[in-house]
């Protein structure tokens, strides 16, 4: 089943985000290579493709896992969690309809 994983950044953590980015992307690349990633990306803190020093308000990942517990465990092990970038993470089932 698909699961939506939403991480919410703590204010002022852009330097931590940039430091942990390579490890974060490596995990997403592994999901993609396994055919389990629907979409992933950050949410700019302002209305701009490149928010510069404003940074990001969080990230969204929609990926396939065998259970809610597996999705939660994967989310909990995210390098952004370990680095203190995310203040909270929500994981919910997701049903793809379109496209």
PDB file of N, CA and C in Angstrom:
ATOM      1  N   UNK A   1       0.835  -1.170   0.000  1.00  0.00           N
ATOM      2  CA  UNK A   1       0.000   0.000   0.000  1.00  0.00           C
ATOM      3  C   UNK A   1       0.888   1.244   0.000  1.00  0.00           C
ATOM      4  N   UNK A   2       0.339   2.317  -0.546  1.00  0.00           N
ATOM      5  CA  UNK A   2       1.036   3.599  -0.541  1.00  0.00           C
ATOM      6  C   UNK A   2       0.834   4.285   0.808  1.00  0.00           C
ATOM      7  N   UNK A   3       1.870   5.049   1.214  1.00  0.00           N
ATOM      8  CA  UNK A   3       1.807   5.829   2.452  1.00  0.00           C
ATOM      9  C   UNK A   3       2.366   7.218   2.196  1.00  0.00           C
ATOM     10  N   UNK A   4       1.672   8.221   2.731  1.00  0.00           N
ATOM     11  CA  UNK A   4       2.144   9.601   2.661  1.00  0.00           C
ATOM     12  C   UNK A   4       2.916   9.888   3.944  1.00  0.00           C
ATOM     13  N   UNK A   5       4.130  10.351   3.771  1.00  0.00           N
ATOM     14  CA  UNK A   5       4.996  10.688   4.897  1.00  0.00           C
ATOM     15  C   UNK A   5       5.279  12.179   4.797  1.00  0.00           C
ATOM     16  N   UNK A   6       4.854  12.917   5.809  1.00  0.00           N
ATOM     17  CA  UNK A   6       5.059  14.358   5.825  1.00  0.00           C
ATOM     18  C   UNK A   6       5.924  14.742   7.012  1.00  0.00           C
ATOM     19  N   UNK A   7       7.068  15.315   6.710  1.00  0.00           N
ATOM     20  CA  UNK A   7       7.965  15.804   7.748  1.00  0.00           C
ATOM     21  C   UNK A   7       7.849  17.309   7.827  1.00  0.00           C
ATOM     22  N   UNK A   8       7.804  17.844   9.021  1.00  0.00           N
ATOM     23  CA  UNK A   8       7.652  19.272   9.246  1.00  0.00           C
ATOM     24  C   UNK A   8       8.925  19.824   9.878  1.00  0.00           C
ATOM     25  N   UNK A   9       9.574  20.753   9.167  1.00  0.00           N
ATOM     26  CA  UNK A   9      10.844  21.313   9.627  1.00  0.00           C
ATOM     27  C   UNK A   9      10.675  22.199  10.852  1.00  0.00           C
ATOM     28  N   UNK A  10      11.666  22.140  11.709  1.00  0.00           N
ATOM     29  CA  UNK A  10      11.801  23.082  12.814  1.00  0.00           C
ATOM     30  C   UNK A  10      12.381  24.364  12.211  1.00  0.00           C
ATOM     31  N   UNK A  11      11.898  25.516  12.637  1.00  0.00           N
ATOM     32  CA  UNK A  11      12.427  26.787  12.135  1.00  0.00           C
ATOM     33  C   UNK A  11      13.936  26.873  12.354  1.00  0.00           C
ATOM     34  N   UNK A  12      14.621  27.401  11.349  1.00  0.00           N
ATOM     35  CA  UNK A  12      16.046  27.651  11.483  1.00  0.00           C
ATOM     36  C   UNK A  12      16.947  26.451  11.283  1.00  0.00           C
ATOM     37  N   UNK A  13      16.419  25.372  10.719  1.00  0.00           N
ATOM     38  CA  UNK A  13      17.239  24.162  10.578  1.00  0.00           C
ATOM     39  C   UNK A  13      17.776  23.946   9.159  1.00  0.00           C
ATOM     40  N   UNK A  14      17.741  24.981   8.321  1.00  0.00           N
ATOM     41  CA  UNK A  14      18.248  24.822   6.954  1.00  0.00           C
ATOM     42  C   UNK A  14      19.683  24.299   6.924  1.00  0.00           C
ATOM     43  N   UNK A  15      20.612  24.800   7.751  1.00  0.00           N
ATOM     44  CA  UNK A  15      21.973  24.237   7.714  1.00  0.00           C
ATOM     45  C   UNK A  15      22.003  22.740   8.042  1.00  0.00           C
ATOM     46  N   UNK A  16      21.200  22.306   8.983  1.00  0.00           N
ATOM     47  CA  UNK A  16      21.133  20.874   9.322  1.00  0.00           C
ATOM     48  C   UNK A  16      20.548  20.087   8.160  1.00  0.00           C
ATOM     49  N   UNK A  17      19.538  20.645   7.505  1.00  0.00           N
ATOM     50  CA  UNK A  17      18.913  19.993   6.354  1.00  0.00           C
ATOM     51  C   UNK A  17      19.946  19.789   5.254  1.00  0.00           C
ATOM     52  N   UNK A  18      20.706  20.828   4.948  1.00  0.00           N
ATOM     53  CA  UNK A  18      21.701  20.734   3.887  1.00  0.00           C
ATOM     54  C   UNK A  18      22.779  19.713   4.225  1.00  0.00           C
ATOM     55  N   UNK A  19      23.151  19.634   5.488  1.00  0.00           N
ATOM     56  CA  UNK A  19      24.172  18.682   5.915  1.00  0.00           C
ATOM     57  C   UNK A  19      23.695  17.232   5.789  1.00  0.00           C
ATOM     58  N   UNK A  20      22.433  16.984   6.077  1.00  0.00           N
ATOM     59  CA  UNK A  20      21.889  15.620   6.056  1.00  0.00           C
ATOM     60  C   UNK A  20      21.280  15.239   4.706  1.00  0.00           C
ATOM     61  N   UNK A  21      21.267  16.164   3.757  1.00  0.00           N
ATOM     62  CA  UNK A  21      20.559  15.953   2.483  1.00  0.00           C
ATOM     63  C   UNK A  21      21.042  14.739   1.700  1.00  0.00           C
ATOM     64  N   UNK A  22      22.338  14.550   1.583  1.00  0.00           N
ATOM     65  CA  UNK A  22      22.855  13.427   0.781  1.00  0.00           C
ATOM     66  C   UNK A  22      22.367  12.090   1.337  1.00  0.00           C
ATOM     67  N   UNK A  23      22.394  11.927   2.645  1.00  0.00           N
ATOM     68  CA  UNK A  23      21.931  10.668   3.250  1.00  0.00           C
ATOM     69  C   UNK A  23      20.423  10.511   3.069  1.00  0.00           C
ATOM     70  N   UNK A  24      19.690  11.612   3.185  1.00  0.00           N
ATOM     71  CA  UNK A  24      18.237  11.589   2.984  1.00  0.00           C
ATOM     72  C   UNK A  24      17.913  11.163   1.543  1.00  0.00           C
ATOM     73  N   UNK A  25      18.599  11.769   0.583  1.00  0.00           N
ATOM     74  CA  UNK A  25      18.354  11.438  -0.829  1.00  0.00           C
ATOM     75  C   UNK A  25      18.749  10.009  -1.163  1.00  0.00           C
ATOM     76  N   UNK A  26      19.769   9.487  -0.526  1.00  0.00           N
ATOM     77  CA  UNK A  26      20.189   8.105  -0.781  1.00  0.00           C
ATOM     78  C   UNK A  26      19.068   7.129  -0.435  1.00  0.00           C
ATOM     79  N   UNK A  27      18.364   7.380   0.654  1.00  0.00           N
ATOM     80  CA  UNK A  27      17.251   6.497   1.041  1.00  0.00           C
ATOM     81  C   UNK A  27      16.104   6.597   0.033  1.00  0.00           C
ATOM     82  N   UNK A  28      15.845   7.816  -0.450  1.00  0.00           N
ATOM     83  CA  UNK A  28      14.788   8.000  -1.449  1.00  0.00           C
ATOM     84  C   UNK A  28      15.174   7.343  -2.766  1.00  0.00           C
ATOM     85  N   UNK A  29      16.435   7.445  -3.135  1.00  0.00           N
ATOM     86  CA  UNK A  29      16.915   6.809  -4.360  1.00  0.00           C
ATOM     87  C   UNK A  29      16.751   5.294  -4.274  1.00  0.00           C
ATOM     88  N   UNK A  30      17.007   4.722  -3.110  1.00  0.00           N
ATOM     89  CA  UNK A  30      16.830   3.278  -2.926  1.00  0.00           C
ATOM     90  C   UNK A  30      15.365   2.895  -3.122  1.00  0.00           C
ATOM     91  N   UNK A  31      14.447   3.676  -2.563  1.00  0.00           N
ATOM     92  CA  UNK A  31      13.008   3.402  -2.778  1.00  0.00           C
ATOM     93  C   UNK A  31      12.662   3.492  -4.261  1.00  0.00           C
ATOM     94  N   UNK A  32      13.176   4.527  -4.932  1.00  0.00           N
ATOM     95  CA  UNK A  32      12.913   4.683  -6.364  1.00  0.00           C
ATOM     96  C   UNK A  32      13.428   3.491  -7.153  1.00  0.00           C
ATOM     97  N   UNK A  33      14.653   3.067  -6.844  1.00  0.00           N
ATOM     98  CA  UNK A  33      15.257   1.960  -7.571  1.00  0.00           C
ATOM     99  C   UNK A  33      14.511   0.647  -7.346  1.00  0.00           C
ATOM    100  N   UNK A  34      13.826   0.537  -6.216  1.00  0.00           N
ATOM    101  CA  UNK A  34      13.006  -0.640  -5.917  1.00  0.00           C
ATOM    102  C   UNK A  34      11.602  -0.515  -6.510  1.00  0.00           C
ATOM    103  N   UNK A  35      11.305   0.604  -7.174  1.00  0.00           N
ATOM    104  CA  UNK A  35       9.986   0.826  -7.765  1.00  0.00           C
ATOM    105  C   UNK A  35       8.910   1.158  -6.729  1.00  0.00           C
ATOM    106  N   UNK A  36       9.323   1.660  -5.563  1.00  0.00           N
ATOM    107  CA  UNK A  36       8.377   1.902  -4.472  1.00  0.00           C
ATOM    108  C   UNK A  36       8.132   3.379  -4.181  1.00  0.00           C
ATOM    109  N   UNK A  37       8.719   4.274  -4.968  1.00  0.00           N
ATOM    110  CA  UNK A  37       8.574   5.705  -4.726  1.00  0.00           C
ATOM    111  C   UNK A  37       7.639   6.319  -5.752  1.00  0.00           C
ATOM    112  N   UNK A  38       6.572   6.935  -5.286  1.00  0.00           N
ATOM    113  CA  UNK A  38       5.643   7.621  -6.181  1.00  0.00           C
ATOM    114  C   UNK A  38       6.115   9.048  -6.415  1.00  0.00           C
ATOM    115  N   UNK A  39       6.424   9.762  -5.335  1.00  0.00           N
ATOM    116  CA  UNK A  39       6.872  11.151  -5.434  1.00  0.00           C
ATOM    117  C   UNK A  39       7.550  11.552  -4.133  1.00  0.00           C
ATOM    118  N   UNK A  40       8.463  12.494  -4.225  1.00  0.00           N
ATOM    119  CA  UNK A  40       9.128  13.010  -3.030  1.00  0.00           C
ATOM    120  C   UNK A  40       9.667  14.394  -3.328  1.00  0.00           C
ATOM    121  N   UNK A  41       9.628  15.255  -2.322  1.00  0.00           N
ATOM    122  CA  UNK A  41      10.202  16.576  -2.495  1.00  0.00           C
ATOM    123  C   UNK A  41       9.968  17.460  -1.294  1.00  0.00           C
ATOM    124  N   UNK A  42      10.725  18.573  -1.252  1.00  0.00           N
ATOM    125  CA  UNK A  42      10.593  19.507  -0.148  1.00  0.00           C
ATOM    126  C   UNK A  42       9.494  20.536  -0.420  1.00  0.00           C
ATOM    127  N   UNK A  43       9.036  21.166   0.642  1.00  0.00           N
ATOM    128  CA  UNK A  43       8.048  22.239   0.571  1.00  0.00           C
ATOM    129  C   UNK A  43       8.753  23.545   0.925  1.00  0.00           C
ATOM    130  N   UNK A  44       8.992  24.423  -0.064  1.00  0.00           N
ATOM    131  CA  UNK A  44       9.655  25.683   0.238  1.00  0.00           C
ATOM    132  C   UNK A  44       8.854  26.493   1.271  1.00  0.00           C
ATOM    133  N   UNK A  45       9.577  27.199   2.120  1.00  0.00           N
ATOM    134  CA  UNK A  45       8.937  27.991   3.171  1.00  0.00           C
ATOM    135  C   UNK A  45       8.274  29.253   2.614  1.00  0.00           C
ATOM    136  N   UNK A  46       8.656  29.629   1.392  1.00  0.00           N
ATOM    137  CA  UNK A  46       8.047  30.771   0.719  1.00  0.00           C
ATOM    138  C   UNK A  46       7.626  30.331  -0.675  1.00  0.00           C
ATOM    139  N   UNK A  47       6.868  31.168  -1.351  1.00  0.00           N
ATOM    140  CA  UNK A  47       6.366  30.836  -2.679  1.00  0.00           C
ATOM    141  C   UNK A  47       7.449  31.064  -3.733  1.00  0.00           C
ATOM    142  N   UNK A  48       8.416  30.141  -3.759  1.00  0.00           N
ATOM    143  CA  UNK A  48       9.525  30.241  -4.700  1.00  0.00           C
ATOM    144  C   UNK A  48      10.117  28.864  -4.930  1.00  0.00           C
ATOM    145  N   UNK A  49      10.542  28.606  -6.150  1.00  0.00           N
ATOM    146  CA  UNK A  49      11.192  27.334  -6.471  1.00  0.00           C
ATOM    147  C   UNK A  49      12.445  27.149  -5.623  1.00  0.00           C
ATOM    148  N   UNK A  50      13.243  28.218  -5.515  1.00  0.00           N
ATOM    149  CA  UNK A  50      14.431  28.209  -4.664  1.00  0.00           C
ATOM    150  C   UNK A  50      14.203  29.211  -3.536  1.00  0.00           C
ATOM    151  N   UNK A  51      13.894  28.744  -2.338  1.00  0.00           N
ATOM    152  CA  UNK A  51      13.563  29.665  -1.259  1.00  0.00           C
ATOM    153  C   UNK A  51      14.767  30.346  -0.616  1.00  0.00           C
ATOM    154  N   UNK A  52      15.976  30.000  -1.058  1.00  0.00           N
ATOM    155  CA  UNK A  52      17.172  30.615  -0.500  1.00  0.00           C
ATOM    156  C   UNK A  52      17.242  30.435   1.008  1.00  0.00           C
ATOM    157  N   UNK A  53      17.606  31.478   1.731  1.00  0.00           N
ATOM    158  CA  UNK A  53      17.778  31.357   3.178  1.00  0.00           C
ATOM    159  C   UNK A  53      16.471  31.128   3.943  1.00  0.00           C
ATOM    160  N   UNK A  54      15.317  31.332   3.278  1.00  0.00           N
ATOM    161  CA  UNK A  54      14.027  31.050   3.946  1.00  0.00           C
ATOM    162  C   UNK A  54      13.890  29.562   4.221  1.00  0.00           C
ATOM    163  N   UNK A  55      14.555  28.743   3.405  1.00  0.00           N
ATOM    164  CA  UNK A  55      14.550  27.301   3.629  1.00  0.00           C
ATOM    165  C   UNK A  55      13.242  26.626   3.288  1.00  0.00           C
ATOM    166  N   UNK A  56      12.939  25.596   4.038  1.00  0.00           N
ATOM    167  CA  UNK A  56      11.800  24.740   3.738  1.00  0.00           C
ATOM    168  C   UNK A  56      10.939  24.554   4.981  1.00  0.00           C
ATOM    169  N   UNK A  57       9.670  24.315   4.745  1.00  0.00           N
ATOM    170  CA  UNK A  57       8.746  24.066   5.865  1.00  0.00           C
ATOM    171  C   UNK A  57       8.600  22.576   6.138  1.00  0.00           C
ATOM    172  N   UNK A  58       9.106  21.751   5.221  1.00  0.00           N
ATOM    173  CA  UNK A  58       9.013  20.312   5.403  1.00  0.00           C
ATOM    174  C   UNK A  58       9.207  19.571   4.095  1.00  0.00           C
ATOM    175  N   UNK A  59       8.803  18.315   4.086  1.00  0.00           N
ATOM    176  CA  UNK A  59       8.944  17.452   2.911  1.00  0.00           C
ATOM    177  C   UNK A  59       7.760  16.503   2.839  1.00  0.00           C
ATOM    178  N   UNK A  60       7.502  16.033   1.623  1.00  0.00           N
ATOM    179  CA  UNK A  60       6.461  15.032   1.402  1.00  0.00           C
ATOM    180  C   UNK A  60       7.068  13.864   0.631  1.00  0.00           C
ATOM    181  N   UNK A  61       6.806  12.667   1.104  1.00  0.00           N
ATOM    182  CA  UNK A  61       7.215  11.438   0.428  1.00  0.00           C
ATOM    183  C   UNK A  61       5.981  10.560   0.324  1.00  0.00           C
ATOM    184  N   UNK A  62       5.715  10.035  -0.853  1.00  0.00           N
ATOM    185  CA  UNK A  62       4.666   9.029  -1.014  1.00  0.00           C
ATOM    186  C   UNK A  62       5.341   7.796  -1.586  1.00  0.00           C
ATOM    187  N   UNK A  63       5.310   6.736  -0.792  1.00  0.00           N
ATOM    188  CA  UNK A  63       6.021   5.512  -1.165  1.00  0.00           C
ATOM    189  C   UNK A  63       5.231   4.286  -0.725  1.00  0.00           C
ATOM    190  N   UNK A  64       5.607   3.165  -1.295  1.00  0.00           N
ATOM    191  CA  UNK A  64       4.930   1.904  -1.013  1.00  0.00           C
ATOM    192  C   UNK A  64       5.676   1.134   0.075  1.00  0.00           C
ATOM    193  N   UNK A  65       4.913   0.668   1.064  1.00  0.00           N
ATOM    194  CA  UNK A  65       5.443  -0.156   2.145  1.00  0.00           C
ATOM    195  C   UNK A  65       4.477  -1.292   2.399  1.00  0.00           C
ATOM    196  N   UNK A  66       4.956  -2.345   3.068  1.00  0.00           N
ATOM    197  CA  UNK A  66       4.111  -3.503   3.328  1.00  0.00           C
ATOM    198  C   UNK A  66       3.082  -3.255   4.425  1.00  0.00           C
ATOM    199  N   UNK A  67       3.307  -2.218   5.249  1.00  0.00           N
ATOM    200  CA  UNK A  67       2.361  -1.922   6.337  1.00  0.00           C
ATOM    201  C   UNK A  67       2.589  -0.505   6.854  1.00  0.00           C
ATOM    202  N   UNK A  68       1.633  -0.013   7.599  1.00  0.00           N
ATOM    203  CA  UNK A  68       1.770   1.287   8.243  1.00  0.00           C
ATOM    204  C   UNK A  68       2.967   1.287   9.185  1.00  0.00           C
ATOM    205  N   UNK A  69       3.143   0.207   9.902  1.00  0.00           N
ATOM    206  CA  UNK A  69       4.265   0.110  10.838  1.00  0.00           C
ATOM    207  C   UNK A  69       5.602   0.191  10.107  1.00  0.00           C
ATOM    208  N   UNK A  70       5.688  -0.448   8.940  1.00  0.00           N
ATOM    209  CA  UNK A  70       6.928  -0.394   8.157  1.00  0.00           C
ATOM    210  C   UNK A  70       7.186   1.024   7.651  1.00  0.00           C
ATOM    211  N   UNK A  71       6.137   1.705   7.224  1.00  0.00           N
ATOM    212  CA  UNK A  71       6.281   3.095   6.770  1.00  0.00           C
ATOM    213  C   UNK A  71       6.712   3.993   7.924  1.00  0.00           C
ATOM    214  N   UNK A  72       6.128   3.790   9.097  1.00  0.00           N
ATOM    215  CA  UNK A  72       6.496   4.579  10.269  1.00  0.00           C
ATOM    216  C   UNK A  72       7.945   4.331  10.668  1.00  0.00           C
ATOM    217  N   UNK A  73       8.377   3.093  10.619  1.00  0.00           N
ATOM    218  CA  UNK A  73       9.759   2.759  10.963  1.00  0.00           C
ATOM    219  C   UNK A  73      10.727   3.398   9.972  1.00  0.00           C
ATOM    220  N   UNK A  74      10.388   3.361   8.692  1.00  0.00           N
ATOM    221  CA  UNK A  74      11.229   3.980   7.673  1.00  0.00           C
ATOM    222  C   UNK A  74      11.324   5.483   7.918  1.00  0.00           C
ATOM    223  N   UNK A  75      10.200   6.110   8.194  1.00  0.00           N
ATOM    224  CA  UNK A  75      10.171   7.553   8.440  1.00  0.00           C
ATOM    225  C   UNK A  75      10.972   7.923   9.685  1.00  0.00           C
ATOM    226  N   UNK A  76      10.862   7.122  10.713  1.00  0.00           N
ATOM    227  CA  UNK A  76      11.566   7.397  11.971  1.00  0.00           C
ATOM    228  C   UNK A  76      13.083   7.342  11.782  1.00  0.00           C
ATOM    229  N   UNK A  77      13.557   6.550  10.821  1.00  0.00           N
ATOM    230  CA  UNK A  77      14.988   6.385  10.577  1.00  0.00           C
ATOM    231  C   UNK A  77      15.550   7.407   9.578  1.00  0.00           C
ATOM    232  N   UNK A  78      14.740   8.383   9.169  1.00  0.00           N
ATOM    233  CA  UNK A  78      15.190   9.375   8.197  1.00  0.00           C
ATOM    234  C   UNK A  78      16.332  10.217   8.778  1.00  0.00           C
ATOM    235  N   UNK A  79      17.366  10.484   7.984  1.00  0.00           N
ATOM    236  CA  UNK A  79      18.465  11.328   8.456  1.00  0.00           C
ATOM    237  C   UNK A  79      18.018  12.727   8.904  1.00  0.00           C
ATOM    238  N   UNK A  80      16.936  13.234   8.332  1.00  0.00           N
ATOM    239  CA  UNK A  80      16.425  14.536   8.775  1.00  0.00           C
ATOM    240  C   UNK A  80      15.871  14.457  10.194  1.00  0.00           C
ATOM    241  N   UNK A  81      15.346  13.316  10.581  1.00  0.00           N
ATOM    242  CA  UNK A  81      14.886  13.121  11.961  1.00  0.00           C
ATOM    243  C   UNK A  81      16.102  13.111  12.882  1.00  0.00           C
ATOM    244  N   UNK A  82      17.098  12.317  12.525  1.00  0.00           N
ATOM    245  CA  UNK A  82      18.320  12.210  13.339  1.00  0.00           C
ATOM    246  C   UNK A  82      19.030  13.554  13.489  1.00  0.00           C
ATOM    247  N   UNK A  83      18.992  14.385  12.433  1.00  0.00           N
ATOM    248  CA  UNK A  83      19.682  15.671  12.449  1.00  0.00           C
ATOM    249  C   UNK A  83      18.888  16.761  13.165  1.00  0.00           C
ATOM    250  N   UNK A  84      17.642  16.473  13.518  1.00  0.00           N
ATOM    251  CA  UNK A  84      16.817  17.474  14.187  1.00  0.00           C
ATOM    252  C   UNK A  84      16.140  18.449  13.242  1.00  0.00           C
ATOM    253  N   UNK A  85      16.099  18.114  11.947  1.00  0.00           N
ATOM    254  CA  UNK A  85      15.432  18.968  10.962  1.00  0.00           C
ATOM    255  C   UNK A  85      13.925  18.917  11.153  1.00  0.00           C
ATOM    256  N   UNK A  86      13.393  17.707  11.247  1.00  0.00           N
ATOM    257  CA  UNK A  86      11.946  17.547  11.410  1.00  0.00           C
ATOM    258  C   UNK A  86      11.576  17.644  12.887  1.00  0.00           C
ATOM    259  N   UNK A  87      10.594  18.486  13.173  1.00  0.00           N
ATOM    260  CA  UNK A  87      10.044  18.561  14.523  1.00  0.00           C
ATOM    261  C   UNK A  87       8.987  17.506  14.747  1.00  0.00           C
ATOM    262  N   UNK A  88       8.318  17.139  13.655  1.00  0.00           N
ATOM    263  CA  UNK A  88       7.325  16.059  13.720  1.00  0.00           C
ATOM    264  C   UNK A  88       7.193  15.431  12.343  1.00  0.00           C
ATOM    265  N   UNK A  89       6.738  14.190  12.345  1.00  0.00           N
ATOM    266  CA  UNK A  89       6.527  13.441  11.111  1.00  0.00           C
ATOM    267  C   UNK A  89       5.183  12.740  11.220  1.00  0.00           C
ATOM    268  N   UNK A  90       4.380  12.863  10.166  1.00  0.00           N
ATOM    269  CA  UNK A  90       3.090  12.173  10.110  1.00  0.00           C
ATOM    270  C   UNK A  90       3.128  11.148   8.985  1.00  0.00           C
ATOM    271  N   UNK A  91       2.601   9.971   9.258  1.00  0.00           N
ATOM    272  CA  UNK A  91       2.548   8.892   8.263  1.00  0.00           C
ATOM    273  C   UNK A  91       1.104   8.433   8.175  1.00  0.00           C
ATOM    274  N   UNK A  92       0.561   8.429   6.961  1.00  0.00           N
ATOM    275  CA  UNK A  92      -0.822   8.006   6.760  1.00  0.00           C
ATOM    276  C   UNK A  92      -0.944   7.166   5.491  1.00  0.00           C
ATOM    277  N   UNK A  93      -1.913   6.266   5.466  1.00  0.00           N
ATOM    278  CA  UNK A  93      -2.174   5.536   4.234  1.00  0.00           C
ATOM    279  C   UNK A  93      -2.589   6.518   3.133  1.00  0.00           C
ATOM    280  N   UNK A  94      -2.249   6.177   1.909  1.00  0.00           N
ATOM    281  CA  UNK A  94      -2.546   7.030   0.754  1.00  0.00           C
ATOM    282  C   UNK A  94      -3.111   6.156  -0.354  1.00  0.00           C
ATOM    283  N   UNK A  95      -4.174   6.592  -0.960  1.00  0.00           N
ATOM    284  CA  UNK A  95      -4.756   5.859  -2.088  1.00  0.00           C
ATOM    285  C   UNK A  95      -4.607   6.675  -3.341  1.00  0.00           C
ATOM    286  N   UNK A  96      -3.801   6.191  -4.276  1.00  0.00           N
ATOM    287  CA  UNK A  96      -3.585   6.875  -5.537  1.00  0.00           C
ATOM    288  C   UNK A  96      -4.796   6.696  -6.440  1.00  0.00           C
ATOM    289  N   UNK A  97      -5.299   7.808  -6.968  1.00  0.00           N
ATOM    290  CA  UNK A  97      -6.431   7.767  -7.888  1.00  0.00           C
ATOM    291  C   UNK A  97      -6.012   8.261  -9.264  1.00  0.00           C
ATOM    292  N   UNK A  98      -5.356   9.394  -9.336  1.00  0.00           N
ATOM    293  CA  UNK A  98      -4.930   9.983 -10.607  1.00  0.00           C
ATOM    294  C   UNK A  98      -3.459  10.364 -10.520  1.00  0.00           C
ATOM    295  N   UNK A  99      -2.711  10.429 -11.536  1.00  0.00           N
ATOM    296  CA  UNK A  99      -3.034   9.982 -12.882  1.00  0.00           C
ATOM    297  C   UNK A  99      -3.005   8.478 -12.986  1.00  0.00           C
TER     298      UNK A  99
END
